[in-house]
mmCIF file of C-alpha atoms in Angstrom:
data_model
loop_
_atom_site.group_PDB
_atom_site.id
_atom_site.type_symbol
_atom_site.label_atom_id
_atom_site.label_comp_id
_atom_site.label_asym_id
_atom_site.label_seq_id
_atom_site.Cartn_x
_atom_site.Cartn_y
_atom_site.Cartn_z
ATOM 1 C CA MET T 1 88.483 92.855 114.791
ATOM 2 C CA ASP T 2 86.658 95.061 117.283
ATOM 3 C CA VAL T 3 84.103 93.118 119.363
ATOM 4 C CA ALA T 4 81.328 95.592 118.563
ATOM 5 C CA VAL T 5 82.021 95.343 114.834
ATOM 6 C CA GLU T 6 82.039 91.553 115.008
ATOM 7 C CA GLN T 7 78.717 91.572 116.860
ATOM 8 C CA THR T 8 77.189 93.900 114.272
ATOM 9 C CA ILE T 9 78.300 91.590 111.467
ATOM 10 C CA ARG T 10 76.818 88.565 113.223
ATOM 11 C CA GLU T 11 73.515 90.372 113.760
ATOM 12 C CA ARG T 12 73.305 91.350 110.111
ATOM 13 C CA ILE T 13 74.017 87.774 109.041
ATOM 14 C CA GLU T 14 71.181 86.523 111.229
ATOM 15 C CA MET T 15 68.860 89.206 109.847
ATOM 16 C CA GLU T 16 69.689 88.102 106.312
ATOM 17 C CA LYS T 17 68.915 84.503 107.190
ATOM 18 C CA ALA T 18 65.593 85.404 108.788
ATOM 19 C CA ARG T 19 64.096 87.886 106.329
ATOM 20 C CA THR T 20 61.502 86.749 103.769
ATOM 21 C CA ALA T 21 61.138 90.059 101.910
ATOM 22 C CA PRO T 22 63.301 93.046 101.008
ATOM 23 C CA PRO T 23 64.476 95.077 104.036
ATOM 24 C CA ALA T 24 62.089 97.802 105.145
ATOM 25 C CA ASP T 25 64.549 100.515 104.147
ATOM 26 C CA ALA T 26 65.376 98.958 100.764
ATOM 27 C CA ILE T 27 65.392 101.357 97.832
ATOM 28 C CA ALA T 28 63.841 100.385 94.520
ATOM 29 C CA VAL T 29 66.685 100.227 92.013
ATOM 30 C CA PRO T 30 65.983 100.814 88.319
ATOM 31 C CA LEU T 31 67.050 98.191 85.825
ATOM 32 C CA ILE T 32 70.537 98.723 84.429
ATOM 33 C CA PRO T 33 70.737 98.714 80.626
ATOM 34 C CA ALA T 34 72.851 95.844 79.306
ATOM 35 C CA THR T 35 74.792 98.350 77.208
ATOM 36 C CA ARG T 36 76.477 99.559 80.420
ATOM 37 C CA TYR T 37 78.475 96.329 80.178
ATOM 38 C CA THR T 38 79.154 96.388 76.448
ATOM 39 C CA ASN T 39 79.336 99.995 75.253
ATOM 40 C CA PRO T 40 82.980 101.042 74.712
ATOM 41 C CA ASP T 41 82.116 104.728 75.137
ATOM 42 C CA PHE T 42 80.606 104.056 78.554
ATOM 43 C CA PHE T 43 83.663 102.001 79.496
ATOM 44 C CA GLU T 44 85.912 104.911 78.560
ATOM 45 C CA LEU T 45 83.797 107.175 80.771
ATOM 46 C CA GLU T 46 84.250 104.718 83.649
ATOM 47 C CA MET T 47 87.995 104.724 83.136
ATOM 48 C CA GLN T 48 88.117 108.508 83.331
ATOM 49 C CA GLN T 49 85.707 108.967 86.239
ATOM 50 C CA ILE T 50 86.534 105.893 88.338
ATOM 51 C CA PHE T 51 89.921 104.374 87.568
ATOM 52 C CA HIS T 52 91.741 107.659 86.948
ATOM 53 C CA ARG T 53 90.251 109.424 89.985
ATOM 54 C CA ASN T 54 90.322 106.872 92.793
ATOM 55 C CA TRP T 55 92.887 105.008 94.840
ATOM 56 C CA LEU T 56 93.764 101.701 93.179
ATOM 57 C CA PHE T 57 95.458 98.833 94.973
ATOM 58 C CA ALA T 58 98.880 98.171 93.455
ATOM 59 C CA GLY T 59 100.437 95.555 95.732
ATOM 60 C CA HIS T 60 102.209 94.969 99.019
ATOM 61 C CA GLU T 61 105.303 96.963 99.927
ATOM 62 C CA SER T 62 107.303 93.724 100.255
ATOM 63 C CA GLU T 63 107.160 93.475 96.449
ATOM 64 C CA TRP T 64 109.544 96.439 96.360
ATOM 65 C CA ALA T 65 111.965 94.893 98.824
ATOM 66 C CA GLU T 66 115.052 96.996 98.091
ATOM 67 C CA PRO T 67 116.011 100.414 96.730
ATOM 68 C CA GLY T 68 115.737 100.405 92.957
ATOM 69 C CA ALA T 69 113.010 97.742 92.864
ATOM 70 C CA TYR T 70 110.282 98.690 90.408
ATOM 71 C CA GLN T 71 107.072 97.316 88.924
ATOM 72 C CA LEU T 72 104.790 98.407 86.135
ATOM 73 C CA PHE T 73 101.164 99.173 86.958
ATOM 74 C CA THR T 74 98.678 99.321 84.087
ATOM 75 C CA ARG T 75 95.294 98.545 85.629
ATOM 76 C CA SER T 76 94.173 102.162 85.350
ATOM 77 C CA GLY T 77 94.833 102.049 81.628
ATOM 78 C CA ALA T 78 97.782 104.431 81.980
ATOM 79 C CA PRO T 79 101.426 103.263 81.953
ATOM 80 C CA ILE T 80 102.738 103.756 85.502
ATOM 81 C CA VAL T 81 105.980 102.587 87.095
ATOM 82 C CA ILE T 82 106.219 102.236 90.878
ATOM 83 C CA VAL T 83 109.761 102.326 92.234
ATOM 84 C CA ARG T 84 111.454 102.323 95.616
ATOM 85 C CA GLY T 85 113.957 105.171 95.702
ATOM 86 C CA GLN T 86 117.460 105.032 97.078
ATOM 87 C CA ASP T 87 115.961 106.943 100.025
ATOM 88 C CA ASN T 88 113.657 103.920 100.583
ATOM 89 C CA VAL T 89 110.505 105.880 99.654
ATOM 90 C CA LEU T 90 107.984 104.317 97.269
ATOM 91 C CA ARG T 91 107.025 106.608 94.389
ATOM 92 C CA ALA T 92 105.018 106.297 91.201
ATOM 93 C CA PHE T 93 105.583 107.975 87.845
ATOM 94 C CA TYR T 94 104.132 107.775 84.382
ATOM 95 C CA ASN T 95 106.282 105.346 82.423
ATOM 96 C CA SER T 96 107.014 107.947 79.793
ATOM 97 C CA CYS T 97 110.297 109.673 78.971
ATOM 98 C CA ARG T 98 110.059 113.467 78.925
ATOM 99 C CA HIS T 99 111.871 113.583 75.576
ATOM 100 C CA ARG T 100 109.682 111.659 73.125
ATOM 101 C CA GLY T 101 107.334 109.790 75.445
ATOM 102 C CA ALA T 102 108.837 106.328 75.052
ATOM 103 C CA PRO T 103 108.801 104.009 78.107
ATOM 104 C CA VAL T 104 111.631 104.388 80.610
ATOM 105 C CA THR T 105 111.318 100.663 81.301
ATOM 106 C CA ARG T 106 109.851 97.866 79.222
ATOM 107 C CA ASP T 107 110.278 95.199 81.882
ATOM 108 C CA VAL T 108 107.321 94.304 84.087
ATOM 109 C CA CYS T 109 109.551 94.384 87.163
ATOM 110 C CA GLY T 110 113.189 94.523 88.147
ATOM 111 C CA VAL T 111 115.849 96.311 90.152
ATOM 112 C CA ALA T 112 117.862 99.212 88.751
ATOM 113 C CA LYS T 113 119.720 102.310 89.874
ATOM 114 C CA ARG T 114 118.466 104.189 86.813
ATOM 115 C CA LEU T 115 115.406 104.032 84.576
ATOM 116 C CA THR T 116 116.669 104.560 81.046
ATOM 117 C CA CYS T 117 114.609 105.154 77.931
ATOM 118 C CA GLN T 118 115.740 102.877 75.083
ATOM 119 C CA TYR T 119 114.844 105.426 72.428
ATOM 120 C CA HIS T 120 117.460 108.136 73.095
ATOM 121 C CA SER T 121 118.875 106.885 76.421
ATOM 122 C CA TRP T 122 117.625 109.657 78.652
ATOM 123 C CA SER T 123 118.188 108.335 82.160
ATOM 124 C CA TYR T 124 116.326 108.993 85.422
ATOM 125 C CA ASP T 125 117.213 108.085 88.992
ATOM 126 C CA THR T 126 114.827 106.217 91.287
ATOM 127 C CA GLN T 127 113.411 109.514 92.529
ATOM 128 C CA GLY T 128 112.368 110.442 89.004
ATOM 129 C CA ARG T 129 115.043 113.076 88.421
ATOM 130 C CA LEU T 130 116.615 113.378 84.989
ATOM 131 C CA LYS T 131 120.282 112.488 85.402
ATOM 132 C CA ALA T 132 121.727 111.829 81.953
ATOM 133 C CA VAL T 133 121.044 113.227 78.483
ATOM 134 C CA PRO T 134 123.357 111.946 75.726
ATOM 135 C CA ASP T 135 124.644 114.748 73.518
ATOM 136 C CA SER T 136 123.121 117.364 75.814
ATOM 137 C CA ARG T 137 125.171 120.014 73.974
ATOM 138 C CA SER T 138 122.609 119.826 71.160
ATOM 139 C CA PHE T 139 119.791 121.101 73.402
ATOM 140 C CA VAL T 140 119.322 124.822 73.956
ATOM 141 C CA ASP T 141 118.559 125.886 77.545
ATOM 142 C CA LEU T 142 118.010 122.312 78.730
ATOM 143 C CA ASP T 143 116.659 122.460 82.294
ATOM 144 C CA THR T 144 116.885 118.956 83.739
ATOM 145 C CA ASP T 145 114.996 120.021 86.874
ATOM 146 C CA GLU T 146 111.946 120.738 84.734
ATOM 147 C CA LEU T 147 112.178 117.407 82.927
ATOM 148 C CA ALA T 148 111.778 114.928 85.771
ATOM 149 C CA LEU T 149 109.371 112.033 85.314
ATOM 150 C CA VAL T 150 105.759 113.075 85.838
ATOM 151 C CA PRO T 151 104.711 111.851 89.304
ATOM 152 C CA VAL T 152 101.594 109.886 90.181
ATOM 153 C CA ARG T 153 100.312 109.898 93.752
ATOM 154 C CA CYS T 154 101.467 106.855 95.676
ATOM 155 C CA GLU T 155 100.636 106.153 99.320
ATOM 156 C CA VAL T 156 101.176 103.196 101.628
ATOM 157 C CA TRP T 157 98.862 102.162 104.439
ATOM 158 C CA GLN T 158 99.718 99.213 106.692
ATOM 159 C CA GLY T 159 101.978 97.776 104.009
ATOM 160 C CA TRP T 160 99.417 98.070 101.197
ATOM 161 C CA VAL T 161 100.444 100.226 98.229
ATOM 162 C CA PHE T 162 97.935 102.360 96.322
ATOM 163 C CA VAL T 163 98.195 104.813 93.420
ATOM 164 C CA ASN T 164 95.893 107.611 92.305
ATOM 165 C CA GLU T 165 96.171 109.725 89.162
ATOM 166 C CA ASP T 166 93.999 112.494 90.599
ATOM 167 C CA SER T 167 96.289 115.038 92.244
ATOM 168 C CA GLU T 168 93.329 116.635 94.055
ATOM 169 C CA ALA T 169 91.774 113.468 95.474
ATOM 170 C CA ASP T 170 91.414 112.879 99.209
ATOM 171 C CA SER T 171 94.267 111.166 101.017
ATOM 172 C CA LEU T 172 94.329 107.377 101.017
ATOM 173 C CA VAL T 173 93.328 107.206 104.689
ATOM 174 C CA ASP T 174 90.341 109.496 104.108
ATOM 175 C CA PHE T 175 89.364 107.422 101.086
ATOM 176 C CA LEU T 176 89.484 104.152 103.044
ATOM 177 C CA GLY T 177 87.548 105.642 105.955
ATOM 178 C CA PRO T 178 86.243 103.075 108.469
ATOM 179 C CA ILE T 179 87.949 100.236 106.593
ATOM 180 C CA CYS T 180 91.224 101.312 108.219
ATOM 181 C CA GLU T 181 90.040 100.394 111.704
ATOM 182 C CA GLN T 182 88.449 97.173 110.498
ATOM 183 C CA MET T 183 91.668 95.982 108.827
ATOM 184 C CA LEU T 184 94.162 96.796 111.573
ATOM 185 C CA ASP T 185 94.088 93.235 112.908
ATOM 186 C CA ILE T 186 95.271 91.864 109.564
ATOM 187 C CA ASN T 187 98.833 93.025 110.350
ATOM 188 C CA GLY T 188 99.651 94.158 106.833
ATOM 189 C CA PRO T 189 103.220 95.278 107.664
ATOM 190 C CA GLY T 190 104.051 91.752 108.829
ATOM 191 C CA MET T 191 102.945 90.139 105.589
ATOM 192 C CA ARG T 192 105.008 89.159 102.563
ATOM 193 C CA ARG T 193 103.882 88.233 99.078
ATOM 194 C CA VAL T 194 104.753 84.611 98.356
ATOM 195 C CA GLY T 195 103.047 84.184 94.995
ATOM 196 C CA ARG T 196 100.546 85.528 92.518
ATOM 197 C CA GLN T 197 97.655 84.037 90.581
ATOM 198 C CA ILE T 198 96.125 85.931 87.671
ATOM 199 C CA HIS T 199 92.821 84.902 86.123
ATOM 200 C CA ARG T 200 91.907 86.826 82.991
ATOM 201 C CA VAL T 201 88.185 87.008 82.286
ATOM 202 C CA GLU T 202 86.895 88.182 78.916
ATOM 203 C CA ALA T 203 84.149 90.324 80.405
ATOM 204 C CA ASN T 204 83.391 93.808 81.628
ATOM 205 C CA TRP T 205 84.982 94.552 84.997
ATOM 206 C CA LYS T 206 81.585 95.167 86.636
ATOM 207 C CA LEU T 207 80.581 91.532 86.144
ATOM 208 C CA MET T 208 83.393 90.497 88.485
ATOM 209 C CA VAL T 209 82.356 93.118 91.038
ATOM 210 C CA ASP T 210 78.685 92.111 90.787
ATOM 211 C CA ALA T 211 79.585 88.517 91.603
ATOM 212 C CA PHE T 212 80.783 89.537 95.067
ATOM 213 C CA LEU T 213 78.126 92.093 96.030
#
């Protein structure tokens, strides 16, 4: 961490310890209605405006260690599959066959050369291109180039993998802003995932965020 940044953090910690009233520049915040945490319509609005339009952390690139490695990502509410192509590039697609919309994989993770829908066996390569259509003679003017899996933006920064459903959103680096410089010392590319712990909480997502503000 940069020395100046570290010093700033230390100074702010000491200020927090010393103060006996709200900071001079504190803004009066109105009370938040409890329904913001319980109303399903408001939650749906949050999903559309926050989770579908921002960069969401999906994992570390070491989790896709080889070409063909894939994982499902559902935290945005949409079915997304993230896969490392045979060209070693990480990509994300909606987990939905272009024929009838069935999933192209039902497994949470795995390694495969093709992603194949179990409904009618349409098959896609790891770059999302449609490669096999059983009984293709029954389709008139079938253009496989137009029927690739629908892509989702996927970017990697310092080994950390993010996805974003908004095609017009800022780049990941612009979104992270000053955090990039602050996290350089973590050495993300040198890390490897060794395990995972999942704790499911029956509560609105904001309660978990509030706990760490």
